[in-house]
XYZ file of C-alpha atoms in Angstrom:
461
model
C -95.652 29.958 165.478
C -98.327 27.660 166.553
C -97.435 24.259 168.550
C -99.212 21.907 166.186
C -97.600 23.601 163.429
C -94.387 21.907 165.454
C -95.042 18.550 163.691
C -97.243 19.323 161.206
C -94.234 17.823 157.217
C -95.195 19.426 154.385
C -95.954 17.981 150.880
C -92.662 17.913 150.204
C -91.000 16.440 152.567
C -93.468 13.450 152.537
C -93.124 13.327 149.196
C -88.747 13.725 150.002
C -90.245 10.347 153.141
C -91.633 8.809 151.094
C -88.823 8.021 148.391
C -86.112 7.193 151.453
C -89.004 4.678 152.047
C -89.003 2.959 149.349
C -85.626 2.726 149.006
C -85.166 1.566 152.476
C -87.803 -1.152 151.890
C -86.738 -1.831 147.948
C -86.505 -5.425 147.293
C -83.049 -6.039 148.573
C -84.188 -5.814 152.649
C -87.167 -7.331 151.873
C -85.243 -10.196 150.176
C -82.612 -9.934 153.002
C -85.431 -10.385 155.952
C -87.523 -12.932 154.797
C -84.376 -15.388 153.487
C -83.068 -14.631 156.981
C -86.317 -16.314 158.124
C -85.810 -19.639 155.494
C -82.012 -19.746 156.087
C -82.768 -20.302 159.877
C -86.008 -22.474 159.117
C -84.840 -24.672 157.180
C -81.471 -24.584 159.435
C -83.175 -25.105 163.033
C -85.262 -27.891 160.940
C -88.790 -26.075 160.683
C -88.462 -25.134 164.622
C -91.727 -22.882 164.225
C -93.797 -26.233 163.093
C -92.074 -28.863 165.073
C -92.193 -26.870 168.481
C -94.568 -24.614 168.937
C -96.802 -26.864 170.882
C -93.624 -27.146 173.258
C -93.477 -23.489 173.186
C -96.712 -23.332 174.006
C -97.045 -24.776 176.847
C -93.807 -22.626 178.259
C -95.868 -19.593 177.996
C -99.116 -21.884 179.452
C -97.733 -23.962 182.376
C -94.868 -22.086 182.538
C -91.359 -23.558 185.300
C -91.472 -21.990 188.877
C -88.027 -22.824 189.265
C -87.284 -20.451 186.559
C -88.245 -17.765 189.562
C -85.150 -18.275 191.318
C -82.356 -17.938 188.416
C -80.934 -14.731 187.397
C -83.419 -11.780 185.484
C -84.945 -8.720 186.599
C -88.195 -10.327 185.778
C -89.722 -13.657 184.726
C -90.398 -15.046 181.179
C -93.624 -15.079 180.956
C -93.378 -10.992 182.102
C -90.619 -10.506 179.051
C -93.403 -12.243 176.761
C -96.097 -10.037 177.962
C -93.693 -6.789 178.242
C -92.378 -7.825 174.469
C -96.390 -8.592 173.307
C -97.234 -4.661 175.075
C -94.683 -3.539 172.780
C -95.627 -5.853 169.287
C -99.230 -6.065 170.152
C -100.607 -2.435 169.111
C -101.258 -0.712 166.725
C -100.045 -2.435 163.339
C -102.936 -5.462 164.566
C -105.211 -2.386 163.813
C -104.405 0.578 162.474
C -101.534 -1.184 160.086
C -103.738 -4.317 158.480
C -106.064 -1.633 157.463
C -103.106 0.467 156.648
C -101.448 -2.125 154.691
C -104.547 -3.176 152.876
C -105.796 0.195 151.891
C -102.676 0.707 150.227
C -101.846 -3.250 149.077
C -104.867 -4.732 148.561
C -105.889 -8.437 150.792
C -103.388 -9.624 148.921
C -101.402 -6.914 151.637
C -102.742 -10.137 154.666
C -100.655 -13.178 152.992
C -97.597 -11.452 152.670
C -97.592 -10.662 156.573
C -98.856 -14.254 156.788
C -95.791 -15.397 155.402
C -93.524 -13.039 156.959
C -94.482 -13.701 160.512
C -93.992 -17.366 159.654
C -90.891 -17.408 158.258
C -90.203 -14.846 161.388
C -91.082 -17.123 163.790
C -87.854 -19.078 163.704
C -85.805 -14.816 163.020
C -87.888 -13.950 165.883
C -86.431 -18.142 168.338
C -82.891 -17.366 167.079
C -82.932 -13.151 168.028
C -83.908 -14.206 171.579
C -81.435 -16.447 172.359
C -78.724 -15.357 171.345
C -80.007 -11.892 173.934
C -80.132 -14.479 176.644
C -76.769 -15.872 175.618
C -74.827 -12.406 175.365
C -76.872 -10.572 178.017
C -74.997 -8.538 180.817
C -75.061 -6.586 183.558
C -75.596 -3.402 183.823
C -74.061 -0.447 186.609
C -77.962 -0.439 188.761
C -77.767 -4.463 188.279
C -80.037 -4.457 185.654
C -79.426 -6.644 183.163
C -78.857 -5.244 179.074
C -79.136 -7.383 176.744
C -80.081 -7.010 173.025
C -78.612 -7.217 169.109
C -75.775 -4.496 170.539
C -75.108 -7.288 173.194
C -75.220 -9.868 170.989
C -72.922 -7.412 168.608
C -70.237 -6.594 170.661
C -69.707 -9.949 172.763
C -70.498 -12.630 169.826
C -68.628 -11.164 166.679
C -65.903 -9.512 169.168
C -63.396 -10.805 166.738
C -64.813 -9.060 164.061
C -63.692 -5.433 163.246
C -66.855 -3.937 162.160
C -68.879 -5.336 165.623
C -68.958 -2.178 167.588
C -70.065 -0.087 164.579
C -72.658 -2.307 164.209
C -73.611 -1.970 167.548
C -73.540 1.317 167.556
C -75.996 2.085 163.962
C -78.050 -0.394 165.708
C -78.537 1.442 169.653
C -78.860 4.420 167.584
C -81.509 3.514 165.576
C -83.469 1.799 168.754
C -83.592 4.758 169.755
C -85.162 7.097 166.811
C -88.100 3.789 166.434
C -88.308 4.062 169.496
C -88.835 8.414 169.692
C -89.875 7.940 165.718
C -91.323 5.392 165.130
C -93.529 1.959 166.858
C -92.416 3.758 170.163
C -94.605 6.807 171.116
C -95.938 8.911 167.261
C -98.383 5.686 166.105
C -99.426 4.781 169.589
C -99.910 8.303 170.140
C -102.000 9.169 166.816
C -103.956 6.425 167.064
C -104.638 6.852 171.095
C -106.076 10.338 170.036
C -108.534 9.032 166.898
C -109.688 6.136 168.747
C -110.671 8.449 171.612
C -112.175 11.207 169.224
C -114.409 8.092 167.307
C -115.304 6.673 170.868
C -115.572 9.615 173.464
C -115.905 12.265 171.361
C -112.377 13.946 173.891
C -110.399 16.494 171.895
C -106.756 15.898 171.086
C -105.132 17.433 173.518
C -106.586 16.405 176.233
C -105.755 13.203 174.931
C -101.908 14.147 174.522
C -101.994 15.114 178.547
C -103.561 12.004 179.835
C -101.805 9.992 178.070
C -98.084 11.497 179.202
C -99.293 11.550 181.955
C -99.859 7.926 182.853
C -97.005 7.133 180.531
C -94.806 9.138 182.840
C -96.214 7.278 186.557
C -95.607 3.920 184.372
C -92.481 4.596 183.121
C -90.951 6.024 185.307
C -90.066 2.983 187.909
C -88.488 1.069 185.179
C -89.078 -2.850 183.948
C -91.349 -3.922 186.751
C -93.452 -1.224 186.753
C -93.854 -2.073 182.869
C -94.018 -5.851 183.269
C -96.747 -5.726 185.841
C -98.532 -3.706 183.690
C -98.248 -5.330 180.615
C -99.143 -9.399 182.410
C -102.308 -7.672 183.764
C -103.349 -5.599 180.081
C -101.886 -7.558 177.682
C -103.921 -10.974 177.980
C -106.411 -9.351 178.635
C -106.766 -6.767 175.801
C -105.568 -9.708 173.197
C -108.383 -11.746 174.454
C -111.518 -9.432 174.387
C -110.672 -7.881 170.578
C -109.769 -11.578 169.025
C -113.594 -12.339 171.110
C -114.907 -9.516 169.020
C -113.560 -10.169 165.871
C -114.500 -13.866 166.249
C -118.169 -12.694 166.756
C -117.851 -11.046 163.371
C -116.837 -13.667 161.489
C -119.402 -16.382 163.082
C -121.887 -13.613 161.846
C -120.592 -13.148 158.991
C -119.140 -17.617 158.080
C -120.587 -17.456 154.653
C -117.827 -14.737 153.488
C -115.406 -17.353 154.611
C -114.071 -18.826 151.419
C -114.675 -15.767 149.387
C -112.821 -13.379 151.959
C -109.432 -16.224 151.951
C -109.867 -17.071 148.489
C -109.466 -12.808 147.266
C -107.069 -12.628 150.031
C -104.444 -15.116 148.299
C -105.511 -14.431 145.028
C -104.549 -10.673 145.510
C -101.374 -11.764 146.501
C -100.397 -12.782 143.288
C -102.392 -10.188 141.273
C -102.897 -6.676 140.789
C -106.082 -5.377 142.473
C -108.769 -3.026 140.855
C -109.612 -0.244 142.236
C -113.285 -0.828 144.098
C -115.494 1.912 145.768
C -112.361 3.930 147.634
C -110.212 2.070 147.754
C -107.161 3.136 144.636
C -106.054 0.003 143.009
C -102.982 -1.605 143.593
C -99.628 -3.746 141.586
C -98.530 -7.691 143.254
C -95.493 -5.109 144.113
C -96.858 -2.987 146.271
C -98.935 -5.476 148.153
C -95.473 -7.446 149.001
C -94.273 -4.584 150.415
C -97.001 -3.857 151.924
C -97.887 -6.868 153.634
C -94.181 -7.300 154.461
C -93.262 -3.440 156.089
C -96.855 -3.965 158.079
C -95.500 -7.123 159.649
C -92.782 -5.671 160.714
C -93.840 -3.446 162.314
C -96.389 -4.916 163.893
C -94.684 -8.540 165.205
C -91.397 -6.714 164.685
C -89.271 -10.139 163.948
C -86.399 -9.973 162.694
C -86.167 -5.900 163.868
C -83.897 -7.225 167.346
C -86.762 -5.127 169.019
C -88.141 -8.586 171.977
C -84.829 -9.240 172.460
C -83.665 -6.247 175.303
C -86.807 -7.160 176.826
C -85.804 -11.206 176.620
C -82.733 -10.610 178.424
C -84.417 -9.389 181.196
C -86.545 -12.258 181.510
C -85.427 -15.350 184.776
C -83.786 -18.034 182.718
C -80.759 -19.692 182.500
C -81.292 -21.693 178.680
C -81.177 -19.651 176.128
C -82.865 -21.597 173.638
C -85.953 -22.227 176.041
C -86.583 -18.372 176.439
C -85.932 -18.108 172.675
C -88.836 -20.471 171.666
C -91.056 -18.271 174.219
C -90.300 -15.267 172.895
C -90.938 -17.193 168.863
C -94.576 -16.782 170.300
C -94.970 -13.418 170.452
C -94.839 -13.655 166.354
C -97.479 -16.478 166.714
C -99.737 -14.044 169.097
C -99.451 -10.966 167.060
C -99.863 -12.310 163.666
C -101.379 -15.275 162.526
C -103.613 -14.723 165.336
C -104.669 -11.400 166.425
C -103.486 -9.441 162.398
C -105.452 -12.241 160.718
C -108.393 -11.579 162.808
C -108.255 -7.505 161.575
C -107.348 -8.661 157.479
C -110.644 -11.210 157.003
C -113.044 -8.971 159.495
C -111.691 -5.908 157.127
C -111.880 -7.471 153.856
C -115.310 -9.967 154.944
C -117.260 -5.874 155.620
C -116.139 -4.855 152.420
C -114.047 -1.834 155.261
C -110.897 -1.871 152.665
C -113.298 0.035 149.969
C -114.422 2.362 151.966
C -113.008 5.990 151.635
C -112.105 5.992 155.621
C -108.595 4.947 156.257
C -106.398 3.651 159.780
C -108.772 3.442 163.119
C -111.172 4.855 161.461
C -111.430 2.166 158.635
C -110.747 -0.863 161.103
C -112.991 1.274 163.254
C -116.201 1.164 160.284
C -115.366 -2.560 160.226
C -116.426 -3.400 163.248
C -119.933 -0.674 163.386
C -121.087 -2.814 160.200
C -120.253 -6.049 161.283
C -121.775 -5.538 165.312
C -123.165 -2.125 164.830
C -122.396 -0.034 167.914
C -120.835 -1.936 170.042
C -117.971 -2.380 166.530
C -116.342 0.737 167.216
C -116.429 0.608 171.148
C -114.625 -2.657 170.694
C -111.818 -1.095 168.190
C -111.742 2.176 170.292
C -110.419 0.960 173.534
C -108.254 -2.136 172.746
C -106.847 0.121 170.558
C -106.387 2.374 173.458
C -104.650 -0.150 175.720
C -103.100 -1.813 173.258
C -101.319 1.496 172.044
C -100.761 2.318 175.229
C -98.930 -0.871 176.348
C -97.262 -0.499 173.323
C -95.346 3.329 174.151
C -94.523 1.686 177.772
C -92.760 -1.548 175.759
C -90.860 0.651 173.244
C -89.814 3.057 176.045
C -87.999 0.104 178.404
C -86.392 -1.083 174.726
C -84.799 2.649 174.351
C -84.066 3.062 177.390
C -82.020 0.072 176.718
C -79.885 1.362 174.020
C -78.708 4.681 175.225
C -77.469 2.915 178.024
C -75.585 1.063 175.606
C -74.459 4.656 174.145
C -73.675 6.758 177.406
C -74.315 4.713 180.270
C -76.827 4.753 182.686
C -76.553 8.058 183.461
C -77.885 8.417 179.838
C -81.622 6.755 181.379
C -82.847 9.629 183.251
C -82.931 11.804 180.942
C -84.078 9.302 178.268
C -86.733 8.570 179.538
C -87.433 12.750 180.266
C -87.239 13.193 176.603
C -89.493 10.321 176.096
C -92.101 11.482 177.892
C -92.044 15.043 176.312
C -92.325 13.829 172.968
C -95.495 11.506 173.461
C -97.528 14.776 173.474
C -97.092 15.736 170.208
C -97.606 12.719 168.457
C -101.526 14.035 168.008
C -99.832 16.663 165.696
C -98.644 14.525 162.804
C -101.187 13.257 160.061
C -101.175 9.509 159.468
C -98.877 9.171 156.328
C -95.793 11.130 157.960
C -95.946 8.950 161.052
C -95.983 5.826 158.942
C -93.831 6.663 156.216
C -91.446 7.875 159.409
C -91.694 4.694 161.177
C -91.409 2.420 158.383
C -87.942 4.370 157.356
C -86.337 3.751 161.108
C -87.674 -0.085 161.102
C -85.958 -0.702 157.752
C -83.143 1.253 159.380
C -83.025 -1.224 163.247
C -83.691 -4.607 160.694
C -80.348 -4.161 158.760
C -77.861 -4.077 161.306
C -79.631 -7.195 163.764
C -79.978 -9.418 160.557
C -76.377 -8.789 159.971
C -75.562 -10.104 162.641
C -77.991 -13.016 163.095
C -76.184 -14.365 160.118
C -72.732 -13.892 161.573
C -74.287 -16.066 164.875
C -75.990 -19.053 162.742
C -73.246 -21.567 163.887
C -74.046 -20.144 167.116
C -77.480 -20.326 166.426
C -78.078 -23.456 165.101
C -75.182 -25.405 168.153
C -76.864 -24.008 170.803
C -80.170 -25.560 169.465
C -79.152 -28.392 169.361
C -77.759 -28.452 172.405
C -80.997 -28.025 174.147
C -83.050 -30.138 172.386
C -80.118 -32.319 172.130
C -80.081 -33.050 176.170
C -84.296 -32.962 176.673
C -84.012 -36.518 174.826
C -81.367 -37.671 176.744
């Protein structure tokens, strides 16, 4: 059997995966995810609105004194590492697949999930710092598996729940956000933009990932601090140019997005039509894929930050969802709808590339292609660390190097999976990771509120 065939999924298997995906991302999980965000938003007094200026100030003007605190990397490095894992194919390919399946209204539901998700991101990252520990190698170890076991130590379900989360985290690293969607997107971009065969792309990515990830969180953070701000600004500027050139279409574009969120979208061009429930499902699921609020991944990076106050890191981490979805995904979605690319016969990276080519001619495809390659590469790096911390929780530090080797080996295979298979598989494992994390957040809701009030009371003294 040829190597690529090992990674192909037949129609029957894809049908089974889609059935599982529909069950995982059915109404119960959608309500659980958004409902948790709504509850935290109310409990924390609209923290994502009233405390966002303070959070942005912490990001833009970090306190040098924080570097004297215990931790592996700076708060900004922790944020950029988390953003490296979140700003990826979800912002370009994920938005495209959401709108292609659910219509323009899917973007509205991404906004809604992100707004409430900011409160969830604050809560989970605050808990990560509060309950973090130090592993046998002297590195910070934190995240949902730790705040489940330490914060809920008196609950009989805490250990099984933490183990389930950690296994799901490794699954997402290997088969979900971490590898396959990113490698596939890089291969597509290299093929579209530079006409590079997938095999060559797989080899280059594997070597580069190995060079960075073997060095651990410090190497990953160094790369993320440089690449993430640069690539995000460059991509947003490209989107803004297209929007400014077509400014007269902006009101009708926004109107179409909002209108489509609450009504079925008729077939048009290469778009086959969708229902409102599909728009909701695709918007929330792809939104979680993109900003990872409630997924439990960002807390793993937050736990490594050199910072003393858990609430302060929660605020800094909360801005990740704002940057990722409210800004970058919005830019992509508006460009896709404004240029009419969502009704074309293209999908995934090809659809976004078509939109940019329509808006900016030949230079547009280069912005998408090069931007996507950087986005996806940093996501691979960030998720390598997330999966590593989950493995450390399950088997100890002895499992870290075997995990890194397995992760690197899987990178080369991502170019051979079909787009449908990749996104369905990613949705399933993402959903499995969300469930234990949300249970823990709600179980620790009193701790979240108490810690938050204590921090803000201290600021006002």
